[in-house]
Coordinates of N, CA and C in Angstrom, one line a residue:
Chain A
E224 N 27.2 194.1 -19.3 CA 28.5 193.9 -18.4 C 28.2 192.6 -17.8
A225 N 29.3 191.8 -17.9 CA 29.2 190.5 -17.0 C 29.4 190.6 -15.8
Q226 N 28.5 190.3 -14.9 CA 28.6 190.5 -13.4 C 27.8 189.5 -12.6
V227 N 28.1 189.5 -11.3 CA 27.4 188.8 -10.3 C 26.8 189.8 -9.4
T228 N 25.5 189.7 -9.3 CA 24.6 190.8 -8.4 C 24.2 190.3 -7.2
Q229 N 24.5 190.8 -6.1 CA 23.9 190.4 -4.8 C 23.1 191.5 -4.3
N230 N 21.9 191.2 -3.7 CA 21.3 192.1 -2.8 C 20.7 191.5 -1.5
P231 N 20.6 192.3 -0.4 CA 21.1 193.6 -0.4 C 22.7 193.7 -0.3
R232 N 23.2 194.9 -0.2 CA 24.5 195.1 0.2 C 24.7 195.2 1.6
Y233 N 23.8 195.6 2.4 CA 23.8 195.7 3.9 C 22.6 195.2 4.4
L234 N 22.6 194.6 5.5 CA 21.3 194.1 6.2 C 21.4 193.9 7.6
I235 N 20.7 194.5 8.4 CA 20.7 194.3 9.9 C 19.3 193.6 10.1
T236 N 19.4 192.8 10.9 CA 18.3 191.9 11.3 C 18.4 191.5 12.8
V237 N 17.4 190.8 13.3 CA 17.3 190.3 14.7 C 17.3 188.8 14.6
T238 N 17.6 188.3 15.6 CA 17.8 186.7 15.9 C 16.4 186.1 15.5
G239 N 16.4 185.1 14.6 CA 15.3 184.4 14.3 C 14.3 184.8 13.2
K240 N 14.7 185.9 12.8 CA 13.6 186.6 11.6 C 14.3 186.0 10.2
K241 N 13.6 185.4 9.7 CA 14.0 184.7 8.2 C 14.5 185.7 7.2
L242 N 15.4 185.4 6.5 CA 16.0 186.4 5.6 C 16.6 185.6 4.3
T243 N 16.5 186.3 3.1 CA 17.1 185.8 2.0 C 17.9 186.7 1.4
V244 N 19.2 186.4 1.0 CA 20.0 187.2 0.1 C 20.1 186.5 -1.3
T245 N 19.8 187.6 -2.1 CA 19.7 187.1 -3.6 C 21.0 187.4 -4.3
C246 N 21.3 186.4 -5.3 CA 22.3 186.5 -6.1 C 21.9 186.1 -7.6
S247 N 22.5 186.8 -8.4 CA 22.1 186.6 -9.8 C 23.4 186.9 -10.8
Q248 N 23.6 185.9 -11.6 CA 24.7 186.1 -12.6 C 24.1 186.2 -14.1
N249 N 24.7 186.9 -15.0 CA 24.3 187.0 -16.4 C 25.3 186.5 -17.3
M250 N 26.2 185.6 -16.8 CA 27.2 185.0 -17.7 C 26.9 183.4 -18.1
N251 N 25.7 183.0 -17.8 CA 25.3 181.7 -18.2 C 26.2 180.5 -17.5
H252 N 26.7 181.0 -16.3 CA 27.7 180.0 -15.5 C 26.8 178.8 -15.0
E253 N 27.4 177.7 -15.1 CA 26.7 176.5 -14.5 C 27.0 176.5 -13.0
Y254 N 28.3 176.8 -12.5 CA 28.5 176.5 -11.1 C 28.4 178.0 -10.4
M255 N 27.8 177.9 -9.2 CA 27.6 179.1 -8.3 C 27.8 178.6 -6.8
S256 N 28.2 179.7 -6.1 CA 28.7 179.3 -4.8 C 28.5 180.3 -3.7
W257 N 28.3 180.1 -2.5 CA 28.3 181.2 -1.5 C 29.3 180.8 -0.6
Y258 N 30.1 182.2 -0.3 CA 31.2 182.1 0.8 C 30.9 183.0 1.9
R259 N 31.3 182.8 3.0 CA 31.4 183.9 4.1 C 32.9 184.2 4.3
Q260 N 33.0 185.6 4.6 CA 34.3 186.1 4.8 C 34.3 186.6 6.4
D261 N 35.3 186.1 7.2 CA 35.3 186.4 8.6 C 36.8 186.7 8.9
P262 N 37.1 187.9 9.6 CA 38.5 188.4 9.9 C 39.3 187.1 10.5
G263 N 40.4 186.9 9.9 CA 41.4 186.0 10.3 C 41.0 184.5 10.0
L264 N 39.9 184.3 9.1 CA 39.5 183.1 8.8 C 39.4 182.9 7.2
G265 N 39.6 184.1 6.4 CA 39.4 184.0 5.1 C 38.1 183.8 4.5
L266 N 38.0 183.1 3.4 CA 36.8 182.8 3.0 C 36.5 181.3 3.1
R267 N 35.1 181.0 3.7 CA 34.8 179.6 3.7 C 33.6 179.4 3.0
Q268 N 33.5 178.2 2.3 CA 32.4 177.9 1.3 C 31.2 177.5 2.1
I269 N 30.1 177.9 1.9 CA 28.8 177.6 2.6 C 28.0 176.4 1.9
Y270 N 27.7 176.8 0.7 CA 27.0 175.9 -0.2 C 27.5 176.2 -1.7
Y271 N 27.4 175.1 -2.4 CA 27.7 175.4 -4.0 C 26.7 174.6 -5.0
S272 N 26.7 174.9 -6.1 CA 25.7 174.4 -7.0 C 26.5 174.2 -8.4
M273 N 26.4 172.8 -8.8 CA 27.1 172.5 -10.1 C 26.1 172.9 -11.1
N274 N 24.9 173.0 -11.0 CA 23.9 173.3 -12.0 C 22.6 173.4 -11.5
V275 N 21.5 173.7 -12.3 CA 20.2 173.7 -11.8 C 19.8 172.5 -11.1
E276 N 19.0 172.6 -10.0 CA 18.6 171.6 -9.1 C 19.7 170.6 -8.6
A277 N 21.0 171.2 -8.5 CA 22.1 170.5 -8.1 C 22.9 171.2 -7.0
T278 N 22.6 171.1 -5.7 CA 23.2 171.8 -4.7 C 24.0 170.9 -3.8
D279 N 24.9 171.3 -3.1 CA 25.7 170.6 -2.2 C 26.3 171.4 -1.1
K280 N 26.6 170.9 0.1 CA 27.3 171.5 1.1 C 28.8 171.8 0.9
G281 N 29.1 173.0 1.5 CA 30.5 173.3 1.6 C 31.0 173.0 2.9
D282 N 31.9 173.8 3.4 CA 32.6 173.7 4.6 C 31.8 174.0 5.8
V283 N 30.9 175.2 5.7 CA 30.2 175.6 6.9 C 28.7 175.8 6.5
P284 N 27.9 174.7 6.2 CA 26.5 174.9 5.8 C 25.4 175.1 6.8
E285 N 25.8 174.8 8.2 CA 24.9 174.9 9.1 C 24.3 176.2 9.4
G286 N 22.9 176.2 9.4 CA 22.2 177.4 9.4 C 21.8 178.1 8.1
Y287 N 22.2 177.5 7.1 CA 21.8 178.1 5.8 C 21.1 177.1 4.9
K288 N 20.3 177.6 3.9 CA 19.8 176.9 2.8 C 20.0 177.5 1.6
V289 N 20.0 176.8 0.4 CA 20.1 177.4 -0.9 C 19.0 176.7 -1.8
S290 N 18.8 177.4 -2.9 CA 18.1 176.6 -4.0 C 18.8 177.2 -5.2
R291 N 18.5 176.4 -6.2 CA 19.0 176.6 -7.6 C 17.9 176.0 -8.6
K292 N 16.8 176.9 -8.8 CA 15.6 176.5 -9.5 C 15.8 177.2 -11.0
E293 N 16.7 178.2 -11.2 CA 17.0 178.7 -12.5 C 18.6 178.8 -12.5
K294 N 19.1 178.9 -13.7 CA 20.6 178.8 -13.8 C 21.1 180.1 -13.4
R295 N 20.4 181.2 -13.5 CA 21.1 182.6 -13.2 C 21.0 182.9 -11.7
N296 N 20.1 182.2 -11.0 CA 19.7 182.7 -9.6 C 20.3 181.6 -8.5
F297 N 20.8 182.0 -7.5 CA 21.2 181.3 -6.3 C 21.1 181.9 -5.0
P298 N 19.8 181.9 -4.6 CA 19.6 182.7 -3.2 C 20.1 182.0 -2.0
L299 N 20.5 182.7 -1.0 CA 21.1 182.1 0.2 C 19.9 182.4 1.3
I300 N 19.6 181.4 1.9 CA 18.3 181.6 2.9 C 18.8 181.2 4.2
L301 N 18.5 182.1 5.3 CA 18.8 182.0 6.6 C 17.5 181.8 7.3
E302 N 17.0 180.7 7.7 CA 15.7 180.4 8.2 C 15.5 181.1 9.6
S303 N 16.6 181.0 10.5 CA 16.4 181.5 11.8 C 17.8 182.0 12.1
P304 N 18.1 183.3 11.6 CA 19.5 183.8 11.7 C 19.9 183.9 13.2
S305 N 21.1 183.7 13.5 CA 21.9 183.8 14.8 C 23.1 184.8 14.8
P306 N 23.3 185.4 15.9 CA 24.4 186.3 15.9 C 25.8 185.8 15.3
N307 N 26.0 184.5 15.4 CA 27.2 184.0 14.9 C 27.3 183.9 13.3
Q308 N 26.1 184.4 12.8 CA 26.1 184.3 11.2 C 26.3 185.8 10.8
T309 N 26.5 186.8 11.7 CA 27.0 188.0 11.4 C 28.2 187.9 10.6
S310 N 28.4 188.4 9.2 CA 29.5 188.1 8.5 C 29.4 188.9 7.2
L311 N 30.5 188.8 6.4 CA 30.3 189.3 5.0 C 30.2 188.2 4.1
Y312 N 29.1 188.1 3.2 CA 28.9 187.1 2.4 C 29.1 187.4 0.9
F313 N 29.6 186.4 0.2 CA 29.8 186.6 -1.2 C 29.3 185.4 -2.0
C314 N 28.6 185.8 -3.1 CA 28.2 184.8 -4.1 C 29.3 184.9 -5.2
A315 N 29.5 183.7 -5.8 CA 30.3 183.6 -6.9 C 30.0 182.6 -7.9
S316 N 30.5 182.8 -9.2 CA 30.0 181.8 -10.3 C 31.3 181.6 -11.2
R317 N 31.1 180.5 -11.9 CA 32.2 180.4 -12.8 C 31.7 179.3 -13.9
S318 N 32.3 179.3 -15.0 CA 31.9 178.4 -16.2 C 32.6 177.1 -15.8
T319 N 31.8 176.0 -16.2 CA 32.5 174.7 -16.0 C 32.9 174.1 -17.5
G320 N 32.6 174.9 -18.4 CA 32.9 174.4 -19.9 C 34.2 174.3 -20.2
T321 N 35.2 175.0 -19.3 CA 36.6 175.0 -19.6 C 37.4 174.1 -18.6
G322 N 36.6 173.3 -17.9 CA 37.1 172.4 -16.8 C 37.3 173.1 -15.4
L323 N 38.3 172.6 -14.6 CA 38.4 173.1 -13.3 C 39.2 174.3 -13.1
N324 N 39.7 174.9 -14.1 CA 40.6 175.9 -13.9 C 40.1 177.3 -14.3
S325 N 38.8 177.4 -14.6 CA 38.3 178.7 -14.7 C 38.1 179.6 -13.5
P326 N 38.5 180.8 -13.6 CA 38.3 181.5 -12.3 C 36.9 182.0 -11.8
L327 N 36.8 182.1 -10.6 CA 35.4 182.5 -10.1 C 35.2 184.0 -10.3
H328 N 34.1 184.5 -10.5 CA 33.5 185.8 -10.6 C 32.6 186.1 -9.3
F329 N 33.1 187.2 -8.6 CA 32.5 187.5 -7.3 C 31.4 188.6 -7.4
G330 N 30.5 188.4 -6.6 CA 29.6 189.7 -6.4 C 30.3 190.6 -5.4
N331 N 29.7 191.8 -5.2 CA 30.3 192.8 -4.3 C 30.1 192.4 -2.9
G332 N 29.3 191.7 -2.4 CA 29.2 191.2 -1.1 C 28.0 191.7 -0.4
T333 N 27.5 191.1 0.7 CA 26.5 191.4 1.5 C 26.9 191.3 3.0
R334 N 26.9 192.6 3.5 CA 27.2 192.6 5.0 C 26.0 192.5 6.0
L335 N 26.0 191.3 6.6 CA 24.9 190.9 7.4 C 25.4 191.1 8.9
T336 N 24.4 191.7 9.7 CA 24.5 191.9 11.0 C 23.3 191.3 11.6
V337 N 23.5 190.4 12.6 CA 22.2 189.8 13.3 C 22.4 190.0 14.8
T338 N 21.5 190.8 15.3 CA 21.5 191.3 16.8 C 20.6 190.3 17.7
Chain B
A2 N 44.0 166.0 2.8 CA 43.3 167.2 2.7 C 44.2 168.3 2.1
Q3 N 43.5 169.2 1.3 CA 44.3 170.2 0.6 C 44.1 171.5 1.6
S4 N 45.2 172.3 1.6 CA 45.1 173.6 2.4 C 46.2 174.6 1.8
V5 N 45.8 175.7 2.1 CA 46.7 176.9 1.7 C 47.2 177.8 2.8
A6 N 48.3 178.4 2.9 CA 48.7 179.2 4.0 C 49.4 180.5 3.4
Q7 N 48.9 181.6 4.1 CA 49.6 182.8 3.7 C 50.3 183.4 5.1
P8 N 51.5 183.3 5.2 CA 52.1 183.2 6.6 C 52.2 184.8 7.1
E9 N 51.9 185.7 6.3 CA 52.0 187.2 6.6 C 50.7 187.7 6.5
D10 N 50.2 188.3 7.8 CA 49.0 189.0 7.7 C 49.0 190.4 6.9
Q11 N 50.3 190.9 7.1 CA 50.4 192.2 6.5 C 51.5 192.4 5.9
V12 N 51.7 192.9 4.7 CA 53.1 193.2 4.1 C 53.0 194.7 3.8
N13 N 54.2 195.4 4.2 CA 54.2 196.9 3.9 C 55.4 197.1 3.0
V14 N 55.3 197.9 2.0 CA 56.4 198.3 1.0 C 56.2 199.8 0.6
A15 N 57.3 200.3 0.2 CA 57.3 201.7 -0.2 C 57.0 201.6 -1.8
E16 N 56.2 202.7 -2.2 CA 55.9 202.7 -3.6 C 57.2 202.7 -4.5
G17 N 57.3 201.9 -5.5 CA 58.3 201.8 -6.5 C 59.3 200.7 -6.1
N18 N 59.0 200.1 -4.8 CA 59.9 198.9 -4.5 C 59.3 197.7 -5.0
P19 N 60.0 196.6 -5.1 CA 59.5 195.3 -5.6 C 58.6 194.8 -4.3
L20 N 57.7 193.9 -4.5 CA 56.7 193.5 -3.5 C 56.6 191.8 -3.7
T21 N 56.5 191.2 -2.6 CA 56.3 189.7 -2.5 C 55.2 189.4 -1.5
V22 N 54.0 188.7 -2.0 CA 53.2 188.3 -0.9 C 53.2 186.6 -1.1
K23 N 53.4 186.1 0.1 CA 53.7 184.7 0.0 C 52.5 183.7 0.1
C24 N 52.5 182.5 -0.4 CA 51.6 181.7 -0.3 C 52.2 180.1 -0.5
T25 N 52.0 179.3 0.4 CA 52.4 177.9 0.4 C 51.1 177.0 0.4
Y26 N 51.1 175.9 -0.3 CA 50.0 175.0 -0.3 C 50.4 173.6 0.1
S27 N 49.3 172.9 0.4 CA 49.3 171.3 0.6 C 48.3 170.7 0.0
V28 N 48.6 169.9 -1.2 CA 47.8 169.1 -1.7 C 48.2 167.8 -2.1
S29 N 47.6 166.8 -2.3 CA 48.0 165.4 -2.7 C 48.1 165.0 -4.0
G30 N 47.8 166.1 -5.0 CA 48.0 165.8 -6.3 C 48.4 166.9 -7.1
N31 N 48.0 167.2 -8.2 CA 48.4 168.4 -9.0 C 47.5 169.5 -8.8
P32 N 48.1 170.7 -8.3 CA 47.2 171.7 -7.9 C 46.9 172.7 -9.0
Y33 N 45.8 173.4 -9.0 CA 45.5 174.5 -9.6 C 45.7 175.7 -8.7
L34 N 46.4 176.8 -9.0 CA 46.5 177.8 -8.0 C 46.2 179.1 -8.5
F35 N 45.7 179.9 -7.7 CA 45.0 181.3 -8.0 C 45.4 182.3 -7.1
W36 N 45.3 183.5 -7.5 CA 45.5 184.8 -6.7 C 44.3 185.6 -7.1
Y37 N 43.7 186.2 -5.8 CA 42.6 187.2 -6.0 C 43.0 188.3 -5.3
V38 N 42.3 189.6 -5.6 CA 42.7 190.8 -4.7 C 41.1 191.2 -4.6
Q39 N 41.2 191.7 -3.4 CA 39.9 192.4 -2.8 C 40.2 193.8 -2.4
Y40 N 39.5 194.9 -3.0 CA 39.6 196.2 -2.8 C 38.5 196.6 -1.6
P41 N 38.5 197.6 -0.9 CA 37.4 197.9 0.0 C 36.1 198.0 -0.5
N42 N 35.2 197.3 0.1 CA 33.8 197.3 -0.2 C 33.4 196.7 -1.6
R43 N 34.4 195.7 -2.0 CA 34.3 195.1 -3.2 C 34.3 193.6 -3.2
G44 N 33.9 193.0 -4.1 CA 34.1 191.4 -4.1 C 35.6 191.0 -4.7
L45 N 36.0 189.9 -4.6 CA 37.2 189.4 -5.0 C 37.4 189.5 -6.5
Q46 N 38.6 189.9 -7.0 CA 38.8 189.9 -8.4 C 39.9 189.0 -8.8
F47 N 39.8 188.1 -9.7 CA 40.8 187.4 -10.1 C 42.0 188.2 -10.7
L48 N 43.2 187.5 -10.3 CA 44.5 188.2 -10.8 C 45.3 187.3 -11.7
L49 N 45.5 186.1 -11.3 CA 46.1 185.2 -12.3 C 46.0 183.6 -11.7
K50 N 46.4 182.7 -12.6 CA 46.4 181.4 -12.1 C 47.5 180.5 -12.7
Y51 N 47.8 179.5 -12.0 CA 48.8 178.6 -12.5 C 48.0 177.3 -12.7
I52 N 48.2 176.7 -14.0 CA 47.5 175.5 -14.2 C 48.5 174.3 -14.5
T53 N 49.5 174.8 -15.6 CA 50.5 174.0 -15.9 C 51.5 174.7 -16.8
G54 N 52.7 174.1 -17.1 CA 53.5 174.7 -18.0 C 54.5 175.7 -17.2
D55 N 54.8 177.0 -17.9 CA 55.8 177.7 -17.3 C 55.5 178.1 -15.8
N56 N 56.6 178.1 -15.0 CA 56.4 178.2 -13.7 C 56.2 179.7 -13.3
L57 N 56.6 180.8 -14.2 CA 56.2 182.1 -14.0 C 54.9 182.4 -14.7
V58 N 53.9 182.9 -14.0 CA 52.7 183.1 -14.5 C 52.5 184.8 -14.4
K59 N 52.0 185.3 -15.6 CA 51.8 186.7 -15.6 C 50.2 187.0 -15.6
G60 N 49.9 188.1 -14.7 CA 48.5 188.4 -14.6 C 48.2 189.8 -14.7
S61 N 47.1 190.3 -14.0 CA 46.5 191.7 -14.2 C 47.4 192.5 -13.5
Y62 N 47.4 193.8 -13.8 CA 47.9 194.8 -13.2 C 49.4 194.8 -13.0
G63 N 50.0 194.1 -13.8 CA 51.5 194.0 -13.7 C 52.0 192.9 -12.7
F64 N 51.1 192.1 -12.1 CA 51.5 191.1 -11.1 C 51.9 189.8 -11.8
E65 N 52.8 189.0 -11.2 CA 53.1 187.8 -11.6 C 53.3 187.0 -10.4
A66 N 53.4 185.6 -10.6 CA 53.5 184.7 -9.5 C 54.5 183.5 -10.1
E67 N 55.1 183.0 -9.1 CA 56.1 182.0 -9.4 C 55.7 180.6 -8.7
F68 N 55.4 179.6 -9.6 CA 55.1 178.3 -9.0 C 56.3 177.6 -8.7
N69 N 56.6 177.0 -7.4 CA 57.8 176.2 -7.2 C 57.2 175.0 -6.5
K70 N 57.2 173.9 -7.3 CA 56.8 172.7 -6.9 C 57.5 172.1 -5.7
S71 N 58.8 172.3 -5.7 CA 59.7 171.6 -4.6 C 59.4 172.3 -3.3
Q72 N 59.1 173.6 -3.2 CA 58.9 174.4 -2.1 C 57.2 174.5 -1.9
T73 N 56.6 173.9 -2.7 CA 55.0 174.0 -2.6 C 54.6 175.4 -2.4
S74 N 55.2 176.4 -3.1 CA 54.8 177.8 -3.0 C 54.4 178.4 -4.3
F75 N 53.7 179.5 -4.1 CA 53.1 180.3 -5.3 C 53.0 181.8 -4.9
H76 N 54.2 182.4 -4.7 CA 54.4 183.7 -4.2 C 53.9 184.7 -5.3
L77 N 53.2 185.6 -4.9 CA 52.8 186.8 -5.7 C 53.8 188.0 -5.8
K78 N 54.1 188.3 -6.8 CA 55.2 189.4 -7.1 C 54.7 190.6 -8.0
K79 N 55.5 191.7 -7.7 CA 55.4 192.9 -8.6 C 56.6 193.7 -8.6
P80 N 57.2 194.0 -9.6 CA 58.6 194.6 -9.7 C 58.5 196.0 -9.0
S81 N 57.5 196.7 -9.2 CA 57.4 198.0 -8.6 C 56.1 198.5 -8.2
A82 N 55.9 198.5 -6.9 CA 54.6 198.6 -6.2 C 54.1 200.0 -6.5
L83 N 52.7 200.1 -6.5 CA 52.0 201.3 -6.7 C 51.1 201.5 -5.5
V84 N 50.8 202.7 -4.9 CA 49.9 202.9 -3.8 C 48.6 202.3 -4.1
S85 N 48.2 202.3 -5.3 CA 46.8 201.7 -5.8 C 46.9 200.1 -5.6
D86 N 47.9 199.6 -5.4 CA 47.9 198.1 -5.3 C 47.5 197.8 -3.8
S87 N 47.4 198.7 -2.9 CA 47.1 198.5 -1.5 C 45.7 197.9 -1.6
A88 N 45.6 196.5 -0.9 CA 44.4 195.8 -0.9 C 44.6 194.5 -0.1
L89 N 43.6 193.7 -0.1 CA 43.7 192.4 0.4 C 43.9 191.3 -0.5
Y90 N 44.9 190.4 -0.4 CA 45.3 189.4 -1.5 C 45.0 188.2 -0.8
F91 N 44.3 187.4 -1.7 CA 44.0 185.8 -1.4 C 44.7 184.8 -2.2
C92 N 45.3 183.9 -1.7 CA 45.9 182.8 -2.5 C 44.7 181.6 -2.4
A93 N 44.5 180.8 -3.5 CA 43.5 179.8 -3.5 C 44.1 178.5 -4.2
V94 N 43.7 177.3 -3.8 CA 44.1 176.2 -4.4 C 43.0 175.1 -4.5
R95 N 43.1 174.3 -5.6 CA 42.2 173.4 -5.7 C 43.1 172.2 -6.5
L96 N 42.3 171.0 -6.2 CA 43.0 169.9 -7.0 C 42.5 169.8 -8.6
N97 N 43.4 169.2 -9.4 CA 42.8 168.8 -10.7 C 41.9 167.7 -10.7
Q98 N 40.8 167.9 -10.0 CA 39.9 166.6 -9.8 C 38.6 167.1 -9.6
A99 N 37.5 166.6 -10.3 CA 36.1 167.1 -10.3 C 35.8 166.8 -8.8
G100 N 34.9 167.6 -8.3 CA 34.2 167.7 -7.0 C 35.1 168.1 -5.9
T101 N 36.3 168.8 -6.3 CA 37.0 169.3 -5.1 C 36.8 170.9 -5.1
A102 N 36.7 171.3 -3.8 CA 36.4 172.8 -3.7 C 37.5 173.7 -3.8
L103 N 37.5 175.0 -4.2 CA 38.6 175.9 -4.1 C 38.8 176.4 -2.7
I104 N 39.9 176.2 -2.2 CA 40.3 176.5 -0.8 C 41.2 177.9 -0.8
F105 N 40.5 178.8 0.1 CA 41.3 179.9 0.1 C 42.2 180.2 1.5
G106 N 43.2 180.9 1.4 CA 44.0 181.3 2.4 C 43.2 182.3 3.1
K107 N 44.0 182.8 4.3 CA 43.3 183.7 5.2 C 43.5 185.2 4.9
G108 N 44.3 185.4 3.7 CA 44.4 186.7 3.1 C 45.7 187.5 3.8
T109 N 46.3 188.3 2.9 CA 47.4 189.2 3.3 C 47.0 190.6 2.9
T110 N 47.1 191.4 3.8 CA 46.8 192.9 3.5 C 48.2 193.5 3.0
L111 N 48.2 194.1 1.9 CA 49.3 194.8 1.3 C 49.0 196.3 1.5
S112 N 50.0 196.9 2.1 CA 50.0 198.3 2.3 C 51.2 199.0 1.6
V113 N 50.9 199.8 0.7 CA 52.0 200.4 -0.2 C 52.1 201.9 0.1
S114 N 53.1 202.4 0.7 CA 53.2 203.8 1.2 C 53.8 204.7 0.0
S115 N 53.4 205.9 0.0 CA 54.0 206.9 -1.0 C 55.3 207.5 -0.4

């Protein structure tokens, strides 16, 4: 089954404790992206990657890092989490072979709470 | 700058009645427009998209959307709502231009009562 898999689904941590949220897709998609979803703000893009070793900042990149060493994986790293990073996070991917109009495929989300 | 607005935080309809979820956009070129749906505890699912051609686009689960260039709108519609359509709906827009991001609206909660 074609899917985007995020882990963990739920994560509670404390301020300053480094964490990684994993994302993997099995559709051979070139493009991958991370979003955060907050009430009243919709989805905001954190980082995206056009392909392996090609990452770039989205609208809200502060406090986050990403890497794209393999095509299928795109982990999100919080080196020193803070309470304002408490949010619902989504990984998404899409093919670029058909141009800019291919839809995004989303994972089921990771709900992060930083205390 | 490109942006998308969903003017209603919540839409309430009775089962069997037609529904409309509104979306307006602002871009400086030709837009690609999308609708996504989010069910509780799930990621967003693609419903439909407008690229070019017919202004009425048909998508999944009986939904359709009408592109109106003069009003810069892309409203989501369904002739007869189901209780199972209750979910959070997002409109999104991007330019037909490499390097541009997909911008999401803030979402509209659709509640269909039986």
